[in-house]
PDB file of C-alpha atoms in Angstrom:
ATOM      1  CA  UNK A  51      -3.115 -26.656   5.115  1.00 43.00           C
ATOM      2  CA  UNK A  52      -2.782 -23.895   7.736  1.00 47.00           C
ATOM      3  CA  UNK A  53       0.483 -25.028   9.365  1.00 59.00           C
ATOM      4  CA  UNK A  54       0.603 -22.108  11.772  1.00 76.00           C
ATOM      5  CA  UNK A  55       0.716 -19.270   9.234  1.00 90.00           C
ATOM      6  CA  UNK A  56      -2.602 -18.033  10.616  1.00 92.00           C
ATOM      7  CA  UNK A  57      -0.814 -17.245  13.896  1.00 91.00           C
ATOM      8  CA  UNK A  58       2.427 -15.859  12.573  1.00 89.00           C
ATOM      9  CA  UNK A  59       3.584 -14.889   9.097  1.00 93.00           C
ATOM     10  CA  UNK A  60       7.331 -15.368   8.582  1.00 94.00           C
ATOM     11  CA  UNK A  61       9.621 -12.866   6.891  1.00 96.00           C
ATOM     12  CA  UNK A  62      10.695 -14.070   3.451  1.00 97.00           C
ATOM     13  CA  UNK A  63      14.128 -12.630   2.691  1.00 95.00           C
ATOM     14  CA  UNK A  64      15.654 -12.087  -0.745  1.00 92.00           C
ATOM     15  CA  UNK A  65      18.606 -10.243  -2.208  1.00 90.00           C
ATOM     16  CA  UNK A  66      16.517  -7.279  -3.379  1.00 91.00           C
ATOM     17  CA  UNK A  67      13.592  -7.217  -0.973  1.00 94.00           C
ATOM     18  CA  UNK A  68      11.890  -8.834   2.001  1.00 96.00           C
ATOM     19  CA  UNK A  69       8.292  -9.976   2.203  1.00 98.00           C
ATOM     20  CA  UNK A  70       6.580  -9.561   5.563  1.00 98.00           C
ATOM     21  CA  UNK A  71       3.004  -9.170   6.652  1.00 98.00           C
ATOM     22  CA  UNK A  72       1.649  -5.671   6.072  1.00 97.00           C
ATOM     23  CA  UNK A  73       1.927  -3.507   9.198  1.00 96.00           C
ATOM     24  CA  UNK A  74       0.469  -0.274  10.601  1.00 94.00           C
ATOM     25  CA  UNK A  75       3.745   1.456   9.694  1.00 91.00           C
ATOM     26  CA  UNK A  76       2.888   0.821   6.029  1.00 93.00           C
ATOM     27  CA  UNK A  77      -0.358   2.805   6.106  1.00 92.00           C
ATOM     28  CA  UNK A  78       0.971   6.196   5.019  1.00 88.00           C
ATOM     29  CA  UNK A  79       3.676   4.946   2.598  1.00 88.00           C
ATOM     30  CA  UNK A  80       1.217   2.716   0.740  1.00 91.00           C
ATOM     31  CA  UNK A  81      -1.506   5.360   0.791  1.00 89.00           C
ATOM     32  CA  UNK A  82       0.909   7.906  -0.699  1.00 86.00           C
ATOM     33  CA  UNK A  83       2.441   5.605  -3.293  1.00 84.00           C
ATOM     34  CA  UNK A  84      -0.909   4.196  -4.395  1.00 84.00           C
ATOM     35  CA  UNK A  85      -2.144   7.686  -5.247  1.00 86.00           C
ATOM     36  CA  UNK A  86      -0.314   7.188  -8.560  1.00 89.00           C
ATOM     37  CA  UNK A  87      -2.916   6.380 -11.285  1.00 91.00           C
ATOM     38  CA  UNK A  88      -0.383   4.161 -13.057  1.00 92.00           C
ATOM     39  CA  UNK A  89      -0.315   1.917  -9.983  1.00 90.00           C
ATOM     40  CA  UNK A  90      -4.066   1.673  -9.471  1.00 90.00           C
ATOM     41  CA  UNK A  91      -5.256   1.677 -13.105  1.00 91.00           C
ATOM     42  CA  UNK A  92      -6.088  -2.033 -13.191  1.00 90.00           C
ATOM     43  CA  UNK A  93      -6.746  -2.825  -9.528  1.00 90.00           C
ATOM     44  CA  UNK A  94      -9.791  -2.441  -7.320  1.00 89.00           C
ATOM     45  CA  UNK A  95     -10.104   1.081  -5.861  1.00 89.00           C
ATOM     46  CA  UNK A  96      -7.579   1.458  -3.028  1.00 90.00           C
ATOM     47  CA  UNK A  97      -8.598   2.869   0.364  1.00 91.00           C
ATOM     48  CA  UNK A  98      -9.335   6.578  -0.248  1.00 91.00           C
ATOM     49  CA  UNK A  99      -8.248   7.845   3.180  1.00 92.00           C
ATOM     50  CA  UNK A 100      -5.592   7.059   5.770  1.00 91.00           C
ATOM     51  CA  UNK A 101      -8.301   5.821   8.136  1.00 94.00           C
ATOM     52  CA  UNK A 102      -9.573   3.386   5.521  1.00 94.00           C
ATOM     53  CA  UNK A 103      -6.042   2.236   4.694  1.00 93.00           C
ATOM     54  CA  UNK A 104      -5.564   1.495   8.384  1.00 94.00           C
ATOM     55  CA  UNK A 105      -8.839  -0.405   8.213  1.00 96.00           C
ATOM     56  CA  UNK A 106      -7.514  -2.427   5.287  1.00 96.00           C
ATOM     57  CA  UNK A 107      -4.454  -3.426   7.333  1.00 96.00           C
ATOM     58  CA  UNK A 108      -6.683  -4.502  10.242  1.00 97.00           C
ATOM     59  CA  UNK A 109      -8.949  -6.428   7.872  1.00 97.00           C
ATOM     60  CA  UNK A 110      -5.904  -8.228   6.442  1.00 97.00           C
ATOM     61  CA  UNK A 111      -4.928  -9.369   9.949  1.00 97.00           C
ATOM     62  CA  UNK A 112      -8.449 -10.696  10.506  1.00 96.00           C
ATOM     63  CA  UNK A 113      -8.425 -12.567   7.202  1.00 96.00           C
ATOM     64  CA  UNK A 114      -5.142 -14.250   8.128  1.00 96.00           C
ATOM     65  CA  UNK A 115      -6.333 -15.168  11.639  1.00 95.00           C
ATOM     66  CA  UNK A 116      -9.454 -16.743  10.116  1.00 94.00           C
ATOM     67  CA  UNK A 117      -7.394 -18.691   7.565  1.00 94.00           C
ATOM     68  CA  UNK A 118      -8.941 -16.837   4.628  1.00 95.00           C
ATOM     69  CA  UNK A 119      -5.749 -15.396   3.192  1.00 96.00           C
ATOM     70  CA  UNK A 120      -2.558 -13.484   3.805  1.00 97.00           C
ATOM     71  CA  UNK A 121      -1.243 -10.091   2.732  1.00 98.00           C
ATOM     72  CA  UNK A 122       2.487  -9.446   2.391  1.00 98.00           C
ATOM     73  CA  UNK A 123       4.164  -6.065   2.111  1.00 97.00           C
ATOM     74  CA  UNK A 124       7.128  -5.788  -0.273  1.00 97.00           C
ATOM     75  CA  UNK A 125      10.005  -4.035   1.520  1.00 96.00           C
ATOM     76  CA  UNK A 126      12.979  -3.276  -0.756  1.00 91.00           C
ATOM     77  CA  UNK A 127      16.532  -3.500   0.551  1.00 89.00           C
ATOM     78  CA  UNK A 128      17.388  -0.176   2.157  1.00 86.00           C
ATOM     79  CA  UNK A 129      13.839   0.567   3.322  1.00 89.00           C
ATOM     80  CA  UNK A 130      11.731  -0.342   6.350  1.00 90.00           C
ATOM     81  CA  UNK A 131       8.253   0.225   4.899  1.00 90.00           C
ATOM     82  CA  UNK A 132       6.376  -1.548   2.142  1.00 94.00           C
ATOM     83  CA  UNK A 133       6.169  -0.198  -1.401  1.00 93.00           C
ATOM     84  CA  UNK A 134       3.914  -2.935  -2.723  1.00 94.00           C
ATOM     85  CA  UNK A 135       1.536  -5.721  -1.755  1.00 97.00           C
ATOM     86  CA  UNK A 136       1.159  -9.405  -2.574  1.00 98.00           C
ATOM     87  CA  UNK A 137      -2.110 -11.040  -1.515  1.00 98.00           C
ATOM     88  CA  UNK A 138      -3.362 -14.601  -1.386  1.00 98.00           C
ATOM     89  CA  UNK A 139      -7.012 -15.334  -0.649  1.00 96.00           C
ATOM     90  CA  UNK A 140      -9.055 -18.495  -0.568  1.00 94.00           C
ATOM     91  CA  UNK A 141     -12.099 -18.519  -2.829  1.00 88.00           C
ATOM     92  CA  UNK A 142     -14.400 -21.548  -2.568  1.00 88.00           C
ATOM     93  CA  UNK A 143     -15.307 -21.188  -6.255  1.00 85.00           C
ATOM     94  CA  UNK A 144     -11.795 -21.893  -7.562  1.00 89.00           C
ATOM     95  CA  UNK A 145      -9.157 -24.590  -7.278  1.00 87.00           C
ATOM     96  CA  UNK A 146      -6.345 -23.531  -4.935  1.00 91.00           C
ATOM     97  CA  UNK A 147      -6.299 -19.825  -4.124  1.00 97.00           C
ATOM     98  CA  UNK A 148      -6.347 -16.462  -5.876  1.00 97.00           C
ATOM     99  CA  UNK A 149      -3.472 -14.015  -5.733  1.00 98.00           C
ATOM    100  CA  UNK A 150      -3.048 -10.349  -6.578  1.00 96.00           C
ATOM    101  CA  UNK A 151      -0.228  -7.825  -6.544  1.00 97.00           C
ATOM    102  CA  UNK A 152       0.621  -4.159  -6.857  1.00 95.00           C
ATOM    103  CA  UNK A 153       3.968  -2.335  -6.735  1.00 95.00           C
ATOM    104  CA  UNK A 154       5.087   1.299  -6.734  1.00 92.00           C
ATOM    105  CA  UNK A 155       6.132   2.443 -10.203  1.00 91.00           C
ATOM    106  CA  UNK A 156       9.554   3.410  -8.835  1.00 89.00           C
ATOM    107  CA  UNK A 157      10.332  -0.302  -8.531  1.00 91.00           C
ATOM    108  CA  UNK A 158       9.050  -1.478 -11.890  1.00 92.00           C
ATOM    109  CA  UNK A 159      11.773  -3.190 -13.953  1.00 89.00           C
ATOM    110  CA  UNK A 160      14.115  -3.431 -10.970  1.00 90.00           C
ATOM    111  CA  UNK A 161      13.760  -7.180 -10.351  1.00 90.00           C
ATOM    112  CA  UNK A 162      11.912  -6.608  -7.077  1.00 93.00           C
ATOM    113  CA  UNK A 163       8.565  -7.968  -8.290  1.00 95.00           C
ATOM    114  CA  UNK A 164      10.039 -11.143  -9.766  1.00 94.00           C
ATOM    115  CA  UNK A 165      11.973 -11.931  -6.596  1.00 94.00           C
ATOM    116  CA  UNK A 166       9.008 -11.150  -4.340  1.00 96.00           C
ATOM    117  CA  UNK A 167       6.574 -13.170  -6.451  1.00 97.00           C
ATOM    118  CA  UNK A 168       8.889 -16.191  -6.429  1.00 97.00           C
ATOM    119  CA  UNK A 169       9.185 -15.954  -2.639  1.00 97.00           C
ATOM    120  CA  UNK A 170       5.395 -15.834  -2.430  1.00 98.00           C
ATOM    121  CA  UNK A 171       5.071 -18.886  -4.680  1.00 98.00           C
ATOM    122  CA  UNK A 172       7.518 -20.850  -2.522  1.00 97.00           C
ATOM    123  CA  UNK A 173       5.501 -19.944   0.573  1.00 97.00           C
ATOM    124  CA  UNK A 174       2.197 -20.802  -1.116  1.00 96.00           C
ATOM    125  CA  UNK A 175       3.281 -24.196  -2.443  1.00 96.00           C
ATOM    126  CA  UNK A 176       5.464 -25.271   0.492  1.00 94.00           C
ATOM    127  CA  UNK A 177       3.976 -23.736   3.646  1.00 93.00           C
ATOM    128  CA  UNK A 178       0.349 -23.250   2.613  1.00 94.00           C
ATOM    129  CA  UNK A 179       0.447 -26.467   0.548  1.00 93.00           C
ATOM    130  CA  UNK A 180      -1.547 -24.987  -2.301  1.00 94.00           C
ATOM    131  CA  UNK A 181      -1.789 -26.813  -5.595  1.00 93.00           C
ATOM    132  CA  UNK A 182      -2.601 -23.803  -7.744  1.00 97.00           C
ATOM    133  CA  UNK A 183      -2.527 -20.002  -7.681  1.00 98.00           C
ATOM    134  CA  UNK A 184      -4.974 -18.144  -9.889  1.00 97.00           C
ATOM    135  CA  UNK A 185      -4.567 -14.561 -11.074  1.00 97.00           C
ATOM    136  CA  UNK A 186      -7.447 -12.736 -12.742  1.00 94.00           C
ATOM    137  CA  UNK A 187      -5.875  -9.851 -14.631  1.00 95.00           C
ATOM    138  CA  UNK A 188      -7.520  -7.163 -16.750  1.00 92.00           C
ATOM    139  CA  UNK A 189      -6.964  -7.971 -20.417  1.00 92.00           C
ATOM    140  CA  UNK A 190      -5.489  -4.513 -20.990  1.00 92.00           C
ATOM    141  CA  UNK A 191      -2.834  -5.048 -18.328  1.00 94.00           C
ATOM    142  CA  UNK A 192      -0.174  -6.551 -20.580  1.00 95.00           C
ATOM    143  CA  UNK A 193       2.639  -5.801 -18.143  1.00 95.00           C
ATOM    144  CA  UNK A 194       1.010  -8.021 -15.503  1.00 96.00           C
ATOM    145  CA  UNK A 195       0.333 -10.751 -18.083  1.00 97.00           C
ATOM    146  CA  UNK A 196       4.011 -10.873 -18.969  1.00 96.00           C
ATOM    147  CA  UNK A 197       5.033 -10.831 -15.306  1.00 96.00           C
ATOM    148  CA  UNK A 198       2.998 -13.889 -14.309  1.00 97.00           C
ATOM    149  CA  UNK A 199       3.976 -15.795 -17.446  1.00 97.00           C
ATOM    150  CA  UNK A 200       7.644 -15.364 -16.509  1.00 95.00           C
ATOM    151  CA  UNK A 201       6.801 -17.213 -13.295  1.00 97.00           C
ATOM    152  CA  UNK A 202       5.423 -20.151 -15.265  1.00 97.00           C
ATOM    153  CA  UNK A 203       1.724 -19.228 -15.161  1.00 98.00           C
ATOM    154  CA  UNK A 204      -0.432 -20.372 -18.058  1.00 98.00           C
ATOM    155  CA  UNK A 205      -3.379 -18.595 -19.653  1.00 98.00           C
ATOM    156  CA  UNK A 206      -6.530 -20.605 -18.964  1.00 97.00           C
ATOM    157  CA  UNK A 207      -9.624 -18.606 -19.881  1.00 96.00           C
ATOM    158  CA  UNK A 208     -11.292 -15.238 -20.283  1.00 93.00           C
ATOM    159  CA  UNK A 209     -13.904 -13.890 -17.898  1.00 89.00           C
ATOM    160  CA  UNK A 210     -16.751 -12.165 -19.724  1.00 79.00           C
ATOM    161  CA  UNK A 211     -17.047  -8.408 -19.765  1.00 66.00           C
ATOM    162  CA  UNK A 212     -20.311  -8.188 -17.843  1.00 57.00           C
ATOM    163  CA  UNK A 213     -21.607  -9.498 -14.539  1.00 57.00           C
ATOM    164  CA  UNK A 214     -24.627 -11.810 -14.208  1.00 57.00           C
ATOM    165  CA  UNK A 215     -26.599  -8.642 -13.441  1.00 59.00           C
ATOM    166  CA  UNK A 216     -25.454  -7.039 -16.698  1.00 60.00           C
ATOM    167  CA  UNK A 217     -23.022  -4.573 -15.087  1.00 61.00           C
ATOM    168  CA  UNK A 218     -20.174  -3.727 -17.517  1.00 65.00           C
ATOM    169  CA  UNK A 219     -16.760  -4.892 -16.365  1.00 70.00           C
ATOM    170  CA  UNK A 220     -13.304  -5.048 -17.845  1.00 79.00           C
ATOM    171  CA  UNK A 221     -12.698  -8.426 -19.510  1.00 88.00           C
ATOM    172  CA  UNK A 222     -10.157 -10.437 -17.513  1.00 92.00           C
ATOM    173  CA  UNK A 223      -7.654 -13.125 -18.389  1.00 95.00           C
ATOM    174  CA  UNK A 224      -7.281 -16.030 -15.969  1.00 96.00           C
ATOM    175  CA  UNK A 225      -3.743 -17.326 -15.436  1.00 98.00           C
ATOM    176  CA  UNK A 226      -3.120 -20.473 -13.400  1.00 98.00           C
ATOM    177  CA  UNK A 227       0.214 -21.174 -11.717  1.00 98.00           C
ATOM    178  CA  UNK A 228       0.961 -24.719 -10.559  1.00 98.00           C
ATOM    179  CA  UNK A 229       3.955 -25.809  -8.548  1.00 97.00           C
ATOM    180  CA  UNK A 230       5.390 -28.010 -11.307  1.00 97.00           C
ATOM    181  CA  UNK A 231       5.246 -25.205 -13.859  1.00 98.00           C
ATOM    182  CA  UNK A 232       6.698 -22.710 -11.399  1.00 98.00           C
ATOM    183  CA  UNK A 233       9.630 -24.925 -10.408  1.00 97.00           C
ATOM    184  CA  UNK A 234      10.359 -25.721 -14.070  1.00 96.00           C
ATOM    185  CA  UNK A 235       9.987 -22.171 -15.373  1.00 94.00           C
ATOM    186  CA  UNK A 236      12.552 -20.779 -17.780  1.00 88.00           C
ATOM    187  CA  UNK A 237      15.079 -18.754 -15.775  1.00 80.00           C
ATOM    188  CA  UNK A 238      14.568 -15.046 -16.262  1.00 72.00           C
ATOM    189  CA  UNK A 239      17.822 -13.434 -17.468  1.00 67.00           C
ATOM    190  CA  UNK A 240      18.888 -10.926 -14.847  1.00 62.00           C
ATOM    191  CA  UNK A 241      21.256  -8.013 -14.947  1.00 53.00           C
ATOM    192  CA  UNK A 242      24.385  -8.106 -12.858  1.00 54.00           C
ATOM    193  CA  UNK A 243      24.062  -7.843  -9.108  1.00 57.00           C
ATOM    194  CA  UNK A 244      25.738  -4.427  -9.308  1.00 57.00           C
ATOM    195  CA  UNK A 245      23.196  -3.134 -11.845  1.00 71.00           C
ATOM    196  CA  UNK A 246      20.280  -4.489  -9.820  1.00 69.00           C
ATOM    197  CA  UNK A 247      21.599  -2.895  -6.647  1.00 69.00           C
ATOM    198  CA  UNK A 248      21.993   0.440  -8.435  1.00 75.00           C
ATOM    199  CA  UNK A 249      18.421   0.324  -9.753  1.00 78.00           C
ATOM    200  CA  UNK A 250      17.172  -0.409  -6.241  1.00 75.00           C
ATOM    201  CA  UNK A 251      19.164   2.479  -4.762  1.00 77.00           C
ATOM    202  CA  UNK A 252      17.740   4.858  -7.369  1.00 81.00           C
ATOM    203  CA  UNK A 253      14.191   3.651  -6.708  1.00 80.00           C
ATOM    204  CA  UNK A 254      14.643   3.909  -2.937  1.00 76.00           C
ATOM    205  CA  UNK A 255      15.938   7.467  -3.235  1.00 78.00           C
ATOM    206  CA  UNK A 256      12.948   8.465  -5.362  1.00 75.00           C
ATOM    207  CA  UNK A 257      10.517   6.809  -2.970  1.00 78.00           C
ATOM    208  CA  UNK A 258      12.024   8.298   0.169  1.00 69.00           C
ATOM    209  CA  UNK A 259      11.757  11.699  -1.476  1.00 68.00           C
ATOM    210  CA  UNK A 260       8.006  11.226  -1.754  1.00 67.00           C
ATOM    211  CA  UNK A 261       7.627  10.003   1.815  1.00 63.00           C
ATOM    212  CA  UNK A 262       9.371  12.762   3.750  1.00 61.00           C
ATOM    213  CA  UNK A 263       6.061  13.720   5.309  1.00 60.00           C
ATOM    214  CA  UNK A 264       4.591  10.906   7.396  1.00 63.00           C
ATOM    215  CA  UNK A 265       0.995  11.135   8.575  1.00 68.00           C
ATOM    216  CA  UNK A 266      -0.828   8.708  10.845  1.00 71.00           C
ATOM    217  CA  UNK A 267      -4.563   8.108  10.840  1.00 78.00           C
ATOM    218  CA  UNK A 268      -6.560   9.392  13.782  1.00 75.00           C
ATOM    219  CA  UNK A 269      -9.217   6.715  13.318  1.00 86.00           C
ATOM    220  CA  UNK A 270      -9.551   3.288  11.717  1.00 91.00           C
ATOM    221  CA  UNK A 271     -12.395   2.646   9.274  1.00 92.00           C
ATOM    222  CA  UNK A 272     -13.057  -0.854   7.897  1.00 90.00           C
ATOM    223  CA  UNK A 273     -12.034  -1.362   4.269  1.00 93.00           C
ATOM    224  CA  UNK A 274     -12.006  -4.936   2.891  1.00 92.00           C
ATOM    225  CA  UNK A 275      -9.958  -5.104  -0.294  1.00 91.00           C
ATOM    226  CA  UNK A 276      -8.638  -7.754  -2.632  1.00 92.00           C
ATOM    227  CA  UNK A 277      -6.473  -6.080  -5.269  1.00 90.00           C
ATOM    228  CA  UNK A 278      -7.866  -7.860  -8.329  1.00 88.00           C
ATOM    229  CA  UNK A 279     -11.534  -8.005  -7.252  1.00 85.00           C
ATOM    230  CA  UNK A 280     -13.415  -6.973 -10.378  1.00 69.00           C
ATOM    231  CA  UNK A 281     -16.582  -6.368  -8.365  1.00 64.00           C
ATOM    232  CA  UNK A 282     -14.818  -3.395  -6.789  1.00 54.00           C
ATOM    233  CA  UNK A 283     -13.990  -1.995 -10.235  1.00 49.00           C
ATOM    234  CA  UNK A 284     -17.590  -1.577 -11.410  1.00 45.00           C
TER     235      UNK A 284
END
């Protein structure tokens, strides 16, 4: 199942973006972009400081080396740093693996997520030899529901709104994605290549404007994080 990805994560190239393993150069861009409440509304709390974001990157490397999962950064065409994340993690309680995602609002409705998610699915089913990807998405997050269904994911169940200890939690919908359903998904109608390229250029310009100041952390503080971990949203 490992097939060498624990030693080296390949770059997955597309027309609109490239997926590559998250890197130290992504710490400040992701920290800055994830300060947007619209981005983090439905995910587990992101690292609150640059030092903790650096710790998250280090933790992601350790998880990959131990064969527990992989974390890709989404790098749009025209940029060198990530503006989003796609994660896969192994959970012994589920069939296959769990995945989660987050993307800067500048790149919503640009086609970047769909392309990146399809590249991730190809990697998961072909290289990692997974049979199923599971996404646990807050019921209120209708945008994410629609996004995974376009990939061929099917609604499977609802996770109750409280933990075994009685702690209130957001109800979550479980969507399962299997290779057969993904490969036989209905093609998503796309705008022309020119329109897509223009949307990407506009999003890149807006993002670069926010990232003119680049800070680097002076220390690294551990911060384990899986984006859709409801235990971190209590």
